[in-house]
Short mmCIF file of C-alpha atoms and ligand atoms in Angstrom, two decimals:
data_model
loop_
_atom_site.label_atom_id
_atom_site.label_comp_id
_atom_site.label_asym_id
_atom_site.label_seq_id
_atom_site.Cartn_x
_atom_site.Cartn_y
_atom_site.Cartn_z
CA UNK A 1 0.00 0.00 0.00
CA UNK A 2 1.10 3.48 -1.07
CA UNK A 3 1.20 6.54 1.57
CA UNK A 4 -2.60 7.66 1.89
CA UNK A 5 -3.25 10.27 -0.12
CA UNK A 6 -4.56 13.65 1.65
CA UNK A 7 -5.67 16.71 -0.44
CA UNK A 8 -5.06 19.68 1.70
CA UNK A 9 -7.43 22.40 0.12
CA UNK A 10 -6.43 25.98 1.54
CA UNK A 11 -9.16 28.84 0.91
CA UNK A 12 -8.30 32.70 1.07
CA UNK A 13 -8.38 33.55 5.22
CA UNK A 14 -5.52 35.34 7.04
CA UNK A 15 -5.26 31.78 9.10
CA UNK A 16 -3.65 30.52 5.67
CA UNK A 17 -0.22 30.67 7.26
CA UNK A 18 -1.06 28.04 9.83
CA UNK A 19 -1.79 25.59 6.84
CA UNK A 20 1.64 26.14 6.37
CA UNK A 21 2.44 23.66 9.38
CA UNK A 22 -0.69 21.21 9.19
CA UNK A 23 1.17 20.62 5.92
CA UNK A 24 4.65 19.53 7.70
CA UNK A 25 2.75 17.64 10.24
CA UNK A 26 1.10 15.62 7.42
CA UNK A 27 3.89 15.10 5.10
CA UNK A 28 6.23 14.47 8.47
CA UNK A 29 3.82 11.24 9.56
CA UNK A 30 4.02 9.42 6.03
CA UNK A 31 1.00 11.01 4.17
CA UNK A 32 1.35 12.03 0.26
CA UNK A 33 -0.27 15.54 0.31
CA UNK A 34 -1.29 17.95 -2.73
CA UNK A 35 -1.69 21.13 -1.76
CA UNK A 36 -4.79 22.94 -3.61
CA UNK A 37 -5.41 26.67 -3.02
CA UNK A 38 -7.80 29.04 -4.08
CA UNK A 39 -6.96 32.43 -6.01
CA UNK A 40 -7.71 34.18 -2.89
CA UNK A 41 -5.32 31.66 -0.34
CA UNK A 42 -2.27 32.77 -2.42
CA UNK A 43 -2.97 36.43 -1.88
CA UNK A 44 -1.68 35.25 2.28
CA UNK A 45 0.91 32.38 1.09
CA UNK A 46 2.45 32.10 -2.14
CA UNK A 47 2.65 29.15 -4.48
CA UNK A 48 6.15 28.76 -4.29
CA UNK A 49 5.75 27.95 -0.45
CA UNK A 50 2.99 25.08 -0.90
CA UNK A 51 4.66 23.77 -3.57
CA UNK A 52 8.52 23.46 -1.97
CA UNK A 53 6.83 22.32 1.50
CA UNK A 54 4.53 19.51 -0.24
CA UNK A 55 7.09 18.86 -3.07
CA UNK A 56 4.43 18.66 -6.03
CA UNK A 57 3.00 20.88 -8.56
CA UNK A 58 0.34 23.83 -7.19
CA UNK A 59 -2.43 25.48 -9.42
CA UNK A 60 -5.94 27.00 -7.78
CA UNK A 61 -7.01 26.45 -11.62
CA UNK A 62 -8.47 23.46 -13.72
CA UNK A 63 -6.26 24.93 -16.84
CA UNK A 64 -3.03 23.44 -16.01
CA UNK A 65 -1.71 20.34 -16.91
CA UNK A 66 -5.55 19.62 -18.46
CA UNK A 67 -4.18 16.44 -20.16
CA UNK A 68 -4.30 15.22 -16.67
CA UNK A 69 -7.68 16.11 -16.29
CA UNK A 70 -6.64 17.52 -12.70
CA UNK A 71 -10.37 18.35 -11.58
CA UNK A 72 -11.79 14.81 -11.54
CA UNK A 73 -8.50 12.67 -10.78
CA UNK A 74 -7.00 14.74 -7.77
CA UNK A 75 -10.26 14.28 -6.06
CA UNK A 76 -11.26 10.61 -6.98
CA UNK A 77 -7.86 9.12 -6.00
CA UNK A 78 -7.98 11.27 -2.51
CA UNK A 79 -8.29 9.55 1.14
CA UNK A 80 -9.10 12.20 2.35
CA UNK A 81 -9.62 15.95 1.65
CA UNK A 82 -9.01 18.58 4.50
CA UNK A 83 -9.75 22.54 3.72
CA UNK A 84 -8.04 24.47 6.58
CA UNK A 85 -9.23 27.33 6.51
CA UNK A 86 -12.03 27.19 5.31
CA UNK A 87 -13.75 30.33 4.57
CA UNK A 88 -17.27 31.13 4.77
CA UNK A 89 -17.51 31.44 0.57
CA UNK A 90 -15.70 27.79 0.43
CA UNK A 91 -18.36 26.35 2.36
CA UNK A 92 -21.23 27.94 0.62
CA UNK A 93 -20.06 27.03 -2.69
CA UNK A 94 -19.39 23.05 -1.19
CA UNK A 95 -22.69 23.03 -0.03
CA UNK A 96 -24.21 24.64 -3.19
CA UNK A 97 -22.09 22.61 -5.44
CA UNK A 98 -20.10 25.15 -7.19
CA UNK A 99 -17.00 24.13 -9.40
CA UNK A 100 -15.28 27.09 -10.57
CA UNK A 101 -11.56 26.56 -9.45
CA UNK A 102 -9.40 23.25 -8.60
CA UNK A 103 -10.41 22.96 -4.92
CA UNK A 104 -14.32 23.53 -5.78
CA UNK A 105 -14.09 20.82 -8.42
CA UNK A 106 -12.12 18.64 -6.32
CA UNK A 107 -14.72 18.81 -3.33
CA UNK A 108 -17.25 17.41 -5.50
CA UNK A 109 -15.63 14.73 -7.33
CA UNK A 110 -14.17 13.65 -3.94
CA UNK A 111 -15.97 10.42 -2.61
CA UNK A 112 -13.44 10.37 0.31
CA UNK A 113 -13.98 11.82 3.91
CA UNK A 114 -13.48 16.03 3.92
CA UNK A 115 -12.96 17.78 6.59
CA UNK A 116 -13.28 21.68 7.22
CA UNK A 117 -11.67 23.17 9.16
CA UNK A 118 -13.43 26.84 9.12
CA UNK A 119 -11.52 30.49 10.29
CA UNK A 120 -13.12 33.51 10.03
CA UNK A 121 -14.97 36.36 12.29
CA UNK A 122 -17.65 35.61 14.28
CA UNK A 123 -20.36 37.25 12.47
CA UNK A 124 -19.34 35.42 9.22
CA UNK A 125 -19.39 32.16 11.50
CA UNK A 126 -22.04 33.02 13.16
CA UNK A 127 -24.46 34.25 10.42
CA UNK A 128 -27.45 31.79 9.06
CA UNK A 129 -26.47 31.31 5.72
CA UNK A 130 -23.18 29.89 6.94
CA UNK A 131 -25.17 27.80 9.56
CA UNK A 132 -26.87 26.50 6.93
CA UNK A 133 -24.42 25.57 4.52
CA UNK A 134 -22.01 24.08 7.41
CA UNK A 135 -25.63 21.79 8.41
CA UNK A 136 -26.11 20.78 5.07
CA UNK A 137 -22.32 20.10 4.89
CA UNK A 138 -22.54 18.06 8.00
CA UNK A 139 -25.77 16.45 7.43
CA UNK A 140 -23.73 15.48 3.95
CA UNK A 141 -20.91 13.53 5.94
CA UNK A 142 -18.46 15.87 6.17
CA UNK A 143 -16.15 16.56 9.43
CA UNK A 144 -16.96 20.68 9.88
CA UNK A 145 -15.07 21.29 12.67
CA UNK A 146 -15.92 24.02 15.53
CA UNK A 147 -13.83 26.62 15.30
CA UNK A 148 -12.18 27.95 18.47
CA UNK A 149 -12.95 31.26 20.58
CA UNK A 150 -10.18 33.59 20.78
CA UNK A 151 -8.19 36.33 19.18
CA UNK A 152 -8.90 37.33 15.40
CA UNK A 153 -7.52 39.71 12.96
CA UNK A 154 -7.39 42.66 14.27
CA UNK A 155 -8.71 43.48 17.55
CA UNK A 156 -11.14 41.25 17.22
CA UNK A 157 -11.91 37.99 19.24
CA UNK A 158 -14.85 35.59 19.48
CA UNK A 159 -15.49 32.12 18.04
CA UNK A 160 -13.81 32.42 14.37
CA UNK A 161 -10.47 31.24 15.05
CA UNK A 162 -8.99 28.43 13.47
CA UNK A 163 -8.09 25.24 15.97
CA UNK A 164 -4.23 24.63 16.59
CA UNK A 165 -2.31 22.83 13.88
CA UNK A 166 -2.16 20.00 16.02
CA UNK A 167 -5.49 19.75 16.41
CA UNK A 168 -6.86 19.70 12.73
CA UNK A 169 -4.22 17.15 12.59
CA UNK A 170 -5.64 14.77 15.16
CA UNK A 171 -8.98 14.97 13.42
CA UNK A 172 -7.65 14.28 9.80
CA UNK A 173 -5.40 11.09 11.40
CA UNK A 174 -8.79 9.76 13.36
CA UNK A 175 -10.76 10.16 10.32
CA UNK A 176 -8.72 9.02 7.99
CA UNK A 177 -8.17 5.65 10.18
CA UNK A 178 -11.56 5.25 10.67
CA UNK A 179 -13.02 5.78 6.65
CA UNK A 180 -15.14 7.12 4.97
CA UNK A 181 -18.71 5.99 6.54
CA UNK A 182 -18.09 6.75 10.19
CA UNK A 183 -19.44 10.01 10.16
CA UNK A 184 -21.80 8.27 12.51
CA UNK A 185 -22.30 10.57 15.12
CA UNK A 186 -23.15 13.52 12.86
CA UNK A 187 -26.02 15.54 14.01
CA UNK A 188 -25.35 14.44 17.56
CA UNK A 189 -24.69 16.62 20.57
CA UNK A 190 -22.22 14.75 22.99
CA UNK A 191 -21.32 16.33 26.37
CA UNK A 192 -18.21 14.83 27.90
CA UNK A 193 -15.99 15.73 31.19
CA UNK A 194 -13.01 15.02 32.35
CA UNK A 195 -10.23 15.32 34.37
CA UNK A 196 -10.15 15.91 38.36
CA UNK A 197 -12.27 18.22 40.89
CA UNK A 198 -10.84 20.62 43.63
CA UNK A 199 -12.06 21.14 46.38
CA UNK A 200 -10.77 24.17 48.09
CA UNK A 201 -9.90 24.31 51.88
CA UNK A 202 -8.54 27.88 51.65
CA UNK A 203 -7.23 30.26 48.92
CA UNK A 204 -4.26 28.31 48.47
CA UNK A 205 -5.16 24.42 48.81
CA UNK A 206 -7.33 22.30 48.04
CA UNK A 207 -8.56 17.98 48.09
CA UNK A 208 -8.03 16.98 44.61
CA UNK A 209 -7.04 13.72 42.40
CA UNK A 210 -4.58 13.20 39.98
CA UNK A 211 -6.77 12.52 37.22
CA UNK A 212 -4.92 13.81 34.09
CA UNK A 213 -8.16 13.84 32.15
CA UNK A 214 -6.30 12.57 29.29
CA UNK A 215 -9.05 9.40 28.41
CA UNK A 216 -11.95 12.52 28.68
CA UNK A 217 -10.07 14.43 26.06
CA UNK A 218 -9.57 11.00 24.00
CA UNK A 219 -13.60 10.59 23.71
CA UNK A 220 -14.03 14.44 22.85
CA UNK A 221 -11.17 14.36 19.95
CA UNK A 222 -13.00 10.76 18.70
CA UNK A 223 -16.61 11.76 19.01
CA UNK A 224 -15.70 15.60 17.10
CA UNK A 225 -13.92 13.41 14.02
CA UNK A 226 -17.05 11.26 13.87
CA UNK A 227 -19.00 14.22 13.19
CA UNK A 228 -20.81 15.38 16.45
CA UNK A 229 -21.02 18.31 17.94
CA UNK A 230 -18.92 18.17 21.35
CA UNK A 231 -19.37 20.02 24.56
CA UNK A 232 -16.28 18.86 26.86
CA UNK A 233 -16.38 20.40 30.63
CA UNK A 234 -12.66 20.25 31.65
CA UNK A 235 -11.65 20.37 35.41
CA UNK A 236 -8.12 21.59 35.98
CA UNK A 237 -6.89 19.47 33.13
CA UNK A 238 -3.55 21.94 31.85
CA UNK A 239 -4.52 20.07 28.50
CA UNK A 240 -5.00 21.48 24.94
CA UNK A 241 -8.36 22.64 23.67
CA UNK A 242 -9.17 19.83 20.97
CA UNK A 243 -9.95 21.34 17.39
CA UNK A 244 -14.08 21.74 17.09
CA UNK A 245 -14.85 21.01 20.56
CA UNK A 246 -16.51 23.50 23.01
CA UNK A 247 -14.29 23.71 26.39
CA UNK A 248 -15.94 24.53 29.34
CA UNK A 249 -13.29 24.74 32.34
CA UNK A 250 -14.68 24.29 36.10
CA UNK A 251 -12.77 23.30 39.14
CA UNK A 252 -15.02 22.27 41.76
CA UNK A 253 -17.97 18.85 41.63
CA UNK A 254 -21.07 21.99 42.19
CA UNK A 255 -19.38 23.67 39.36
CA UNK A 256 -18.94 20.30 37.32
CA UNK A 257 -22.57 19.17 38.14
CA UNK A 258 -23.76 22.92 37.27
CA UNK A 259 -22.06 22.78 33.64
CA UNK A 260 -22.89 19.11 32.84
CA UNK A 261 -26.97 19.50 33.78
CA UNK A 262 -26.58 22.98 31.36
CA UNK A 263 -25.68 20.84 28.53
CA UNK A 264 -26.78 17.62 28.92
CA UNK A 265 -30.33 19.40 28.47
CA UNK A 266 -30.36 18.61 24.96
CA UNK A 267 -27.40 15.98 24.44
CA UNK A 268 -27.79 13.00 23.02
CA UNK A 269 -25.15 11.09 25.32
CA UNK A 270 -23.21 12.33 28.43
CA UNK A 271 -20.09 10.78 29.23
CA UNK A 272 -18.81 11.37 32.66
CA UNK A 273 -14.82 10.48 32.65
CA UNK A 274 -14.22 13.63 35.25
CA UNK A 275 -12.95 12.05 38.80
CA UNK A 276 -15.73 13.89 40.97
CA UNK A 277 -14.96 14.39 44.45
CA UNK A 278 -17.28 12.34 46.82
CA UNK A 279 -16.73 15.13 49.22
CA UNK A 280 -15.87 18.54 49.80
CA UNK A 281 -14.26 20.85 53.03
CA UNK A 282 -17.47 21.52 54.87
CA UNK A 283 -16.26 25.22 55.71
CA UNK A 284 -14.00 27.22 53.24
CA UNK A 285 -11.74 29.64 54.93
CA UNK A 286 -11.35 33.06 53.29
CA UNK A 287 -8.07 33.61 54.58
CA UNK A 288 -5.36 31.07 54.86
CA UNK A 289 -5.05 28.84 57.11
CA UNK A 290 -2.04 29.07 59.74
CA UNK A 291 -0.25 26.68 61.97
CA UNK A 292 -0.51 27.46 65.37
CA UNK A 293 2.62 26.58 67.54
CA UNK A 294 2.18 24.05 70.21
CA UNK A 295 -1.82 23.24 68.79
CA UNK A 296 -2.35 20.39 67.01
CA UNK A 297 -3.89 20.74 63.85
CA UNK A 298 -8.01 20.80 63.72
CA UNK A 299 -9.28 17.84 61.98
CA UNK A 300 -11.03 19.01 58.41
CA UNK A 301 -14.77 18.35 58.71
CA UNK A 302 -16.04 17.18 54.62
CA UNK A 303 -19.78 17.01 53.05
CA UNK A 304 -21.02 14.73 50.57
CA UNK A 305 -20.48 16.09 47.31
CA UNK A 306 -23.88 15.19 44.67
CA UNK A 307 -23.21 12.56 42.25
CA UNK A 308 -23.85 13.75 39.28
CA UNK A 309 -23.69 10.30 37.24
CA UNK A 310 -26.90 9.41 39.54
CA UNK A 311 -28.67 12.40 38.82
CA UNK A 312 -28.67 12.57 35.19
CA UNK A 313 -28.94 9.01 34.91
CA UNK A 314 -32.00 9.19 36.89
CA UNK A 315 -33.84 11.84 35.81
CA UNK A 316 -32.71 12.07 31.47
CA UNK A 317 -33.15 15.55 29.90
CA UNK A 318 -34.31 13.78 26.71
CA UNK A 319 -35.72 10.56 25.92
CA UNK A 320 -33.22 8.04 24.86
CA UNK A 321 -30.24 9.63 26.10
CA UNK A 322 -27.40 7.67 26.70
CA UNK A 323 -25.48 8.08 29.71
CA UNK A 324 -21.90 6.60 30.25
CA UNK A 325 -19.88 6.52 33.25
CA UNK A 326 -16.94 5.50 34.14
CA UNK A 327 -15.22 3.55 37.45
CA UNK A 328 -11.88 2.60 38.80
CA UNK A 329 -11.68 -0.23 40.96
CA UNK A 330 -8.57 -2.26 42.63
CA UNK A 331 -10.52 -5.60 44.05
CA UNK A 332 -13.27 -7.73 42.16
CA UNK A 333 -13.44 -5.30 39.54
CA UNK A 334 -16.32 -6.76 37.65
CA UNK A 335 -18.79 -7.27 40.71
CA UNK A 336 -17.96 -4.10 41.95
CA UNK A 337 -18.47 -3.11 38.41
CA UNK A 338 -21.76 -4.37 37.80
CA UNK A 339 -22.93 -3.39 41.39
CA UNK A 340 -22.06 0.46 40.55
CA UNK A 341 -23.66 -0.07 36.93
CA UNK A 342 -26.65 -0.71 38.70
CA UNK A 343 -26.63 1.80 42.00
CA UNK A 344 -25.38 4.54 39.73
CA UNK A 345 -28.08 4.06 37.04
CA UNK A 346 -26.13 4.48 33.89
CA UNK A 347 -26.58 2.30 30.25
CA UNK A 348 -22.57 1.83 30.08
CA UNK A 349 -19.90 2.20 32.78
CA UNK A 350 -16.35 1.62 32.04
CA UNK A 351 -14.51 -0.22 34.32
CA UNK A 352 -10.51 0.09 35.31
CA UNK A 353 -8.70 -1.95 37.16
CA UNK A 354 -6.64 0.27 39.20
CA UNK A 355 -3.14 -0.92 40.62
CA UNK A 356 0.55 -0.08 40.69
CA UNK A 357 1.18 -0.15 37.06
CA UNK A 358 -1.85 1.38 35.83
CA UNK A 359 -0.78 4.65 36.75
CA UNK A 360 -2.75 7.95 36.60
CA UNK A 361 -1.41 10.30 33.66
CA UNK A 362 -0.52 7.33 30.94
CA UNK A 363 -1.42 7.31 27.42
CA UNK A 364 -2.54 3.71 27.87
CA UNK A 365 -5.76 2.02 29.12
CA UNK A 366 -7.06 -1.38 29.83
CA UNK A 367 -11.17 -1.38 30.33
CA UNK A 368 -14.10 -3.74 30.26
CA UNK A 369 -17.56 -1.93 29.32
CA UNK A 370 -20.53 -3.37 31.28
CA UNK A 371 -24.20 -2.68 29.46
CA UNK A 372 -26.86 -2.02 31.74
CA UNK A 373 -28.50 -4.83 28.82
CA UNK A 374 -25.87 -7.11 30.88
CA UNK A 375 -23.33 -6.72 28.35
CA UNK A 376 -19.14 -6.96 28.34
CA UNK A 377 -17.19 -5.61 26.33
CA UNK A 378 -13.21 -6.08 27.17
CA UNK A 379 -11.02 -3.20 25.51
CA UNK A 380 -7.63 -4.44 25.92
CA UNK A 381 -4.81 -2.84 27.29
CA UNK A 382 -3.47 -0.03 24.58
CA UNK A 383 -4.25 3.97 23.57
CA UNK A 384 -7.23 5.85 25.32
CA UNK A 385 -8.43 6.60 21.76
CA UNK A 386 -9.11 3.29 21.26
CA UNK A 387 -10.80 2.76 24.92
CA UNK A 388 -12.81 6.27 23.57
CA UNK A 389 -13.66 4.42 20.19
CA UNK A 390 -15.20 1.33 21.77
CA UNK A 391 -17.34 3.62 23.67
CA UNK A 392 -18.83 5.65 21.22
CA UNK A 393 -19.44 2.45 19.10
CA UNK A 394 -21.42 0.91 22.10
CA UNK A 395 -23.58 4.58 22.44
CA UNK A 396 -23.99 4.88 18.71
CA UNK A 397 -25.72 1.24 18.95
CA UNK A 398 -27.85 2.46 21.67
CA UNK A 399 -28.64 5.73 19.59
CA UNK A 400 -29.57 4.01 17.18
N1 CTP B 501 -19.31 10.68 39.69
C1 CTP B 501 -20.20 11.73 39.67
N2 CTP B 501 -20.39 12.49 40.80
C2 CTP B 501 -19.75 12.18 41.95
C3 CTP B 501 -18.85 11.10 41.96
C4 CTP B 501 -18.65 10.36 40.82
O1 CTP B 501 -20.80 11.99 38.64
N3 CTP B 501 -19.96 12.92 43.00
C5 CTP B 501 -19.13 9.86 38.46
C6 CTP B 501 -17.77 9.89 37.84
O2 CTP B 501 -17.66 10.89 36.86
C7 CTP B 501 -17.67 8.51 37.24
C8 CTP B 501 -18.40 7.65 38.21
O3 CTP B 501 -19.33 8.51 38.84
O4 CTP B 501 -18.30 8.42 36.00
C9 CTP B 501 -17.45 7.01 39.16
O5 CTP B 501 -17.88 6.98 40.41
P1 CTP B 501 -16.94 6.59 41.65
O6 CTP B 501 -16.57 7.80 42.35
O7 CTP B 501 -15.86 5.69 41.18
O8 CTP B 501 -17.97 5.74 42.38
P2 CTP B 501 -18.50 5.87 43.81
O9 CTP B 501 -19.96 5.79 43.71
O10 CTP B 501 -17.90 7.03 44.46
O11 CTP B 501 -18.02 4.54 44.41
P3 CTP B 501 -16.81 4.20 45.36
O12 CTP B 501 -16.23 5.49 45.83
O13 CTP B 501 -17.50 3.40 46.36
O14 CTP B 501 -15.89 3.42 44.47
#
């Protein structure tokens, strides 16, 4: 097999320069990649750049090289097209159909996943002809990811920006490996959380875990390449915002619990990979707190904290919604398992084993999914995105 072949389409936004190193990234990891720009794109970077960093021809025209017919083959023998950015005129004419430069032509003889990867300002983004076209492009198949909030051209900033680099790339690897018919959460809203709660004593400390909430980020990045819409509420995680996800940061469980109910109210599945604190300081002291010489220290009193996996699991905001939660365990993992499954009220609940050298932090999980149908379903030990693709395959089933 030949390197896969990735068409990296590049439309006319100031956020062309960034293109610039999705390209490296893409070339660097073993994928053949054609660089097609529009008219407008090389107004920002030149043609001499995409075509010395991707070491192949460049035209934004269907006039070069016709005996090639370039329009039809450079989309038909594509794994995968990626337009980053994507402007709000490339997405109108994808969804309309229009063909009146390479990339244009290439979009629509392209029966390979696409992904777009959209830039521009907020009112463009935000403005219902673009909602239309990026719901029609969706509703299509393709990957349009979220674009992030943050600083624009100018002194602008809102939700507009372009996602790292690094982040389109994780999308174009995850779709690519997964082809091109696994759009299959698509018109889905998903609300995942992860990482650790903390629980503040004073203004300086706090009871906390050392989740790294590295497996919550794993099911956000998998669920956004399979086409849904993410919402991932991240407590005190450090991590990088995946491309086309929402990011919601809390730190305590009544700020975790506050943000998941908000939107869970019209997901379609909740995944709850945070670590929630069971229990919290039962006074917080505004100032901090001193050692006194010759006094022992006072013990620290602690409330129950409300379990949020219960509560949503108990009381759905929509019918049908699947709710997935997750447990650690060090001792008979399964019955302990299946007895949480049950007391906790969820349809799935991921179960790790816990011990010495399943450490907190690692890139590497081991899991076995029970069913509240009474199913199992052992992931063996290897990358969290694979633990995170088992899991949406088992709440796509129950979507379904
Ligand atoms: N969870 C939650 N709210 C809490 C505590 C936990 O939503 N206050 C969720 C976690 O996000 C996770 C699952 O419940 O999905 C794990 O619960 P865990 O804390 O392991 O179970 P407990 O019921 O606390 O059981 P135990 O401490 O006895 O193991």
């Amino acid at each position: 097999m030949g390197k896969p072949k990735i068409v990296l389409g590049v439309s006319g936004g100031i956020a062309a320069y960034k293109a610039c190193e999705l390209l490296r990234r893409l070339t660097e990891s073993g994928h053949d990649v054609r660089v097609v720009p529009t008219a407008s794109a090389l107004h920002f970077i030149g043609a001499a750049t995409w075509s010395a960093l991707s070491g192949k021809p460049v035209s934004t025209e269907v006039w070069d090289d016709v005996h090639e017919v370039p329009h039809v083959r450079i989309g038909q023998n594509a794994d995968l097209v990626v337009v980053a950015p994507a402007t709000a005129d490339i997405l109108a004419k994808a969804a309309h159909g229009l063909a009146d430069d390479l990339l244009t032509n290439t979009l629509l003889t392209a029966r390979c996943p696409v992904v777009f990867a959209p830039a521009m300002h907020t009112e463009m983004w935000e403005h219902p002809a673009t909602q239309e076209n990026v719901a029609t492009l969706r509703r299509r198949g393709a990957v349009v990811i979220e674009p992030a909030v943050g600083r624009l051209t100018g002194v602008d900033t809102g939700k507009g920006r372009l996602p790292e680099p690094a982040e389109i790339f994780e999308v174009c690897r995850r779709v690519l490996a997964r082809g091109a018919s696994e759009a299959d959460l698509a018109g889905r809203h998903v609300v995942v959380s992860a990482g650790g709660t903390r629980e503040p004593l004073d203004p300086v400390r706090f009871l906390g875990n050392r989740s790294s909430g590295k497996q919550g980020y794993a099911l956000a990045r998998t669920a956004a390449a399979r086409g849904a819409r993410v919402t991932l509420i991240a407590a005190n995680t450090g991590l990088p915002d995946p491309a086309g996800v929402d990011v919601i940061q809390v730190g305590t469980a009544v700020q975790l619990r506050e943000a998941v109910l908000k939107a869970a109210a019209d997901a379609d599945a909740v995944v709850m990979a945070a670590a929630v604190a069971d229990f919290r300081p039962a006074r917080y002291a505004q100032g901090k707190i001193k050692k006194k010489d010759g006094q022992e220290p006072e013990a620290i009193a602690l409330v129950r904290n409300p379990d949020i996996l219960a509560e949503i699991s108990a009381d759905r905001a929509r019918p049908g919604q699947v709710v997935v939660g997750f447990a650690a365990e060090t001792d008979d993992v399964l019955a302990n398992g299946r007895a949480k499954l049950e007391r906790k009220g969820c349809d799935l609940l991921v179960v790790n084993e816990v011990g010495e050298r399943k450490t907190f932090g690692s890139e590497e999980n081991e899991a076995v999914v029970l069913g509240a149908d009474g199913s199992e379903t052992p992931v063996p030990y290897g990358p969290k995105e694979a633990l995170a693709g088992t899991v949406w395959d088992l709440v796509v089933r129950r979507l379904a």
